[in-house]
Amino acid sequence: MTPDPAVIADRAAPTVVTPVMPTSPRRPSWIALRAEPASVAKGRRFARDVVGGYTLDDDYLYLVRLLVSELLTNAVNAARAMRDWPYDSWPVRLDVAATNRWVYVAATDPDHRPLPAAAVGGLEAENGRGLHIIDGAATARWPIYREHGKTIHVVVAAPGVTLTADELRRIGVPT
């Protein structure tokens, strides 16, 4: 039997671990959420866990979590505006996929109506700033409307990365 190379003379040899940042997602991850404000924090934690394995940049991770907050706040508000949901209903969905070059986030809610026009009022407005924040930080944002809901998709390039048209097409960004 070959001895374990990490054990030499009954002592553990020091091991150097270098993080490996994959260039493609292993699999997209998703979570179903209730239509309640606490779901926004749960979604942020979920996104942090998914994206944290692909980046060591705290500012980038903060940005992704901010965009998830904005998307989920809109989705939860849209679901709640439709009706009261029973406690065991999970009408909001968050999808997250990450690589070392980009993060893809999508929030789905049961409201099929188009997004409202951007609110006027600038940074001091009470509502309507979320999409401005997303558009200012994201590489791409697009909605898909269906009979029973809508999904808002967002792609954020990693710091220092410019995504090619081919990469955006493979992610699913409409041309």
Short mmCIF file of C-alpha atoms in Angstrom, two decimals:
data_model
loop_
_atom_site.label_atom_id
_atom_site.label_comp_id
_atom_site.label_asym_id
_atom_site.label_seq_id
_atom_site.Cartn_x
_atom_site.Cartn_y
_atom_site.Cartn_z
CA MET A 1 0.00 0.00 0.00
CA THR A 2 1.35 3.42 -0.93
CA PRO A 3 1.63 5.82 2.01
CA ASP A 4 -0.44 8.99 1.94
CA PRO A 5 1.88 11.72 0.60
CA ALA A 6 0.36 14.23 3.01
CA VAL A 7 1.57 12.17 5.98
CA ILE A 8 5.32 12.01 6.43
CA ALA A 9 6.86 10.44 9.51
CA ASP A 10 3.53 10.48 11.34
CA ARG A 11 3.18 14.25 10.84
CA ALA A 12 0.88 15.99 8.45
CA ALA A 13 2.74 17.84 5.73
CA PRO A 14 1.56 21.40 5.14
CA THR A 15 -0.85 21.63 2.25
CA VAL A 16 -1.16 24.71 0.09
CA VAL A 17 -4.62 25.15 -1.35
CA THR A 18 -5.08 27.51 -4.26
CA PRO A 19 -8.68 28.33 -5.12
CA VAL A 20 -9.71 27.14 -8.56
CA MET A 21 -12.21 29.37 -10.25
CA PRO A 22 -14.10 27.39 -12.91
CA THR A 23 -14.66 29.02 -16.29
CA SER A 24 -18.10 27.49 -16.75
CA PRO A 25 -20.89 26.86 -14.27
CA ARG A 26 -21.17 23.32 -12.95
CA ARG A 27 -24.91 23.71 -12.91
CA PRO A 28 -27.32 26.56 -12.47
CA SER A 29 -28.82 26.75 -9.01
CA TRP A 30 -32.26 27.95 -8.00
CA ILE A 31 -34.42 28.44 -4.96
CA ALA A 32 -38.18 28.88 -4.50
CA LEU A 33 -39.23 31.67 -2.14
CA ARG A 34 -42.33 32.87 -0.37
CA ALA A 35 -43.90 36.22 -1.23
CA GLU A 36 -42.65 37.89 1.94
CA PRO A 37 -39.93 40.47 2.66
CA ALA A 38 -37.75 37.93 4.54
CA SER A 39 -37.30 36.07 1.24
CA VAL A 40 -35.08 38.87 -0.04
CA ALA A 41 -32.46 38.20 2.64
CA LYS A 42 -32.74 34.46 2.05
CA GLY A 43 -32.13 35.04 -1.68
CA ARG A 44 -29.08 37.22 -0.95
CA ARG A 45 -27.58 34.46 1.21
CA PHE A 46 -28.31 31.89 -1.48
CA ALA A 47 -26.63 34.03 -4.16
CA ARG A 48 -23.62 34.60 -1.89
CA ASP A 49 -23.24 30.86 -1.44
CA VAL A 50 -23.46 30.16 -5.18
CA VAL A 51 -21.26 33.03 -6.35
CA GLY A 52 -18.76 32.87 -3.49
CA GLY A 53 -17.19 29.77 -5.00
CA TYR A 54 -16.30 31.68 -8.16
CA THR A 55 -14.87 34.95 -6.91
CA LEU A 56 -12.63 36.26 -4.18
CA ASP A 57 -13.62 39.87 -4.90
CA ASP A 58 -15.78 41.15 -2.01
CA ASP A 59 -16.95 44.21 -4.00
CA TYR A 60 -18.16 42.01 -6.86
CA LEU A 61 -19.95 39.71 -4.45
CA TYR A 62 -21.56 42.75 -2.78
CA LEU A 63 -22.71 44.01 -6.21
CA VAL A 64 -24.30 40.68 -7.09
CA ARG A 65 -26.07 40.56 -3.72
CA LEU A 66 -27.33 44.14 -4.26
CA LEU A 67 -28.75 43.22 -7.67
CA VAL A 68 -30.39 40.11 -6.19
CA SER A 69 -31.94 42.33 -3.49
CA GLU A 70 -33.40 44.67 -6.10
CA LEU A 71 -34.71 41.85 -8.29
CA LEU A 72 -36.25 39.93 -5.40
CA THR A 73 -37.79 43.01 -3.82
CA ASN A 74 -39.55 43.71 -7.13
CA ALA A 75 -40.61 40.04 -7.49
CA VAL A 76 -41.93 39.79 -3.93
CA ASN A 77 -43.79 43.10 -4.27
CA ALA A 78 -45.32 41.98 -7.58
CA ALA A 79 -46.45 38.66 -6.09
CA ARG A 80 -47.91 40.35 -3.00
CA ALA A 81 -49.74 42.93 -5.12
CA MET A 82 -51.53 40.12 -6.93
CA ARG A 83 -53.02 38.51 -3.80
CA ASP A 84 -52.32 37.10 -0.36
CA TRP A 85 -50.42 33.85 -0.67
CA PRO A 86 -50.89 30.99 1.76
CA TYR A 87 -47.87 30.42 3.96
CA ASP A 88 -47.00 27.16 2.16
CA SER A 89 -46.91 28.81 -1.30
CA TRP A 90 -43.61 29.59 -2.97
CA PRO A 91 -44.50 31.90 -5.91
CA VAL A 92 -41.08 33.55 -6.38
CA ARG A 93 -38.05 31.82 -7.90
CA LEU A 94 -34.41 32.91 -7.95
CA ASP A 95 -31.94 31.35 -10.40
CA VAL A 96 -28.19 31.93 -10.06
CA ALA A 97 -25.35 30.63 -12.24
CA ALA A 98 -21.75 31.78 -11.94
CA THR A 99 -18.36 31.45 -13.59
CA ASN A 100 -15.14 33.33 -13.08
CA ARG A 101 -16.20 35.61 -16.00
CA TRP A 102 -19.86 36.33 -15.24
CA VAL A 103 -22.85 35.85 -12.97
CA TYR A 104 -26.36 35.21 -14.28
CA VAL A 105 -29.33 35.95 -12.03
CA ALA A 106 -33.04 35.61 -12.81
CA ALA A 107 -36.05 36.39 -10.63
CA THR A 108 -39.46 34.98 -11.54
CA ASP A 109 -42.79 36.12 -10.11
CA PRO A 110 -46.41 35.26 -10.97
CA ASP A 111 -47.33 38.75 -12.23
CA HIS A 112 -47.42 38.70 -16.04
CA ARG A 113 -47.87 42.46 -16.37
CA PRO A 114 -44.98 44.43 -17.89
CA LEU A 115 -42.56 46.21 -15.61
CA PRO A 116 -43.65 49.74 -14.74
CA ALA A 117 -41.91 52.64 -16.42
CA ALA A 118 -38.91 53.96 -14.53
CA ALA A 119 -39.97 56.31 -11.78
CA VAL A 120 -39.10 59.96 -12.02
CA GLY A 121 -37.51 61.52 -8.98
CA GLY A 122 -33.90 60.44 -9.03
CA LEU A 123 -32.07 58.97 -6.08
CA GLU A 124 -34.38 60.54 -3.52
CA ALA A 125 -37.48 58.80 -4.89
CA GLU A 126 -39.18 56.35 -2.52
CA ASN A 127 -39.75 53.72 -5.24
CA GLY A 128 -38.49 52.88 -8.71
CA ARG A 129 -34.72 53.09 -8.24
CA GLY A 130 -34.08 49.34 -8.39
CA LEU A 131 -34.08 48.97 -12.16
CA HIS A 132 -31.83 52.02 -12.48
CA ILE A 133 -29.35 50.39 -10.10
CA ILE A 134 -29.53 47.12 -12.02
CA ASP A 135 -29.12 48.81 -15.41
CA GLY A 136 -26.14 50.81 -14.15
CA ALA A 137 -24.28 47.73 -12.91
CA ALA A 138 -25.37 44.89 -15.19
CA THR A 139 -23.90 43.91 -18.54
CA ALA A 140 -27.38 42.93 -19.72
CA ARG A 141 -30.96 42.88 -18.41
CA TRP A 142 -34.02 41.56 -20.18
CA PRO A 143 -37.53 40.46 -19.24
CA ILE A 144 -39.45 37.46 -20.51
CA TYR A 145 -43.22 37.61 -20.08
CA ARG A 146 -45.43 34.55 -19.97
CA GLU A 147 -49.14 34.06 -19.45
CA HIS A 148 -48.65 33.25 -15.77
CA GLY A 149 -45.68 35.39 -14.82
CA LYS A 150 -42.49 37.11 -15.81
CA THR A 151 -38.78 36.53 -15.37
CA ILE A 152 -36.21 39.31 -15.20
CA HIS A 153 -32.78 38.09 -16.32
CA VAL A 154 -29.51 39.86 -15.46
CA VAL A 155 -25.90 39.18 -16.43
CA VAL A 156 -23.03 40.83 -14.57
CA ALA A 157 -19.48 40.62 -15.90
CA ALA A 158 -16.69 39.94 -13.41
CA PRO A 159 -14.36 42.84 -12.61
CA GLY A 160 -12.03 43.56 -15.51
CA VAL A 161 -13.95 41.25 -17.86
CA THR A 162 -15.57 42.34 -21.09
CA LEU A 163 -17.95 39.67 -22.29
CA THR A 164 -17.91 38.91 -26.01
CA ALA A 165 -21.05 38.84 -28.14
CA ASP A 166 -20.62 35.07 -28.43
CA GLU A 167 -20.44 34.66 -24.64
CA LEU A 168 -23.58 36.78 -24.19
CA ARG A 169 -25.37 34.72 -26.84
CA ARG A 170 -24.39 31.46 -25.09
CA ILE A 171 -25.64 32.82 -21.76
CA GLY A 172 -28.98 33.55 -23.41
CA VAL A 173 -28.96 37.31 -23.85
CA PRO A 174 -31.34 38.18 -26.71
CA THR A 175 -29.75 39.88 -29.67
#
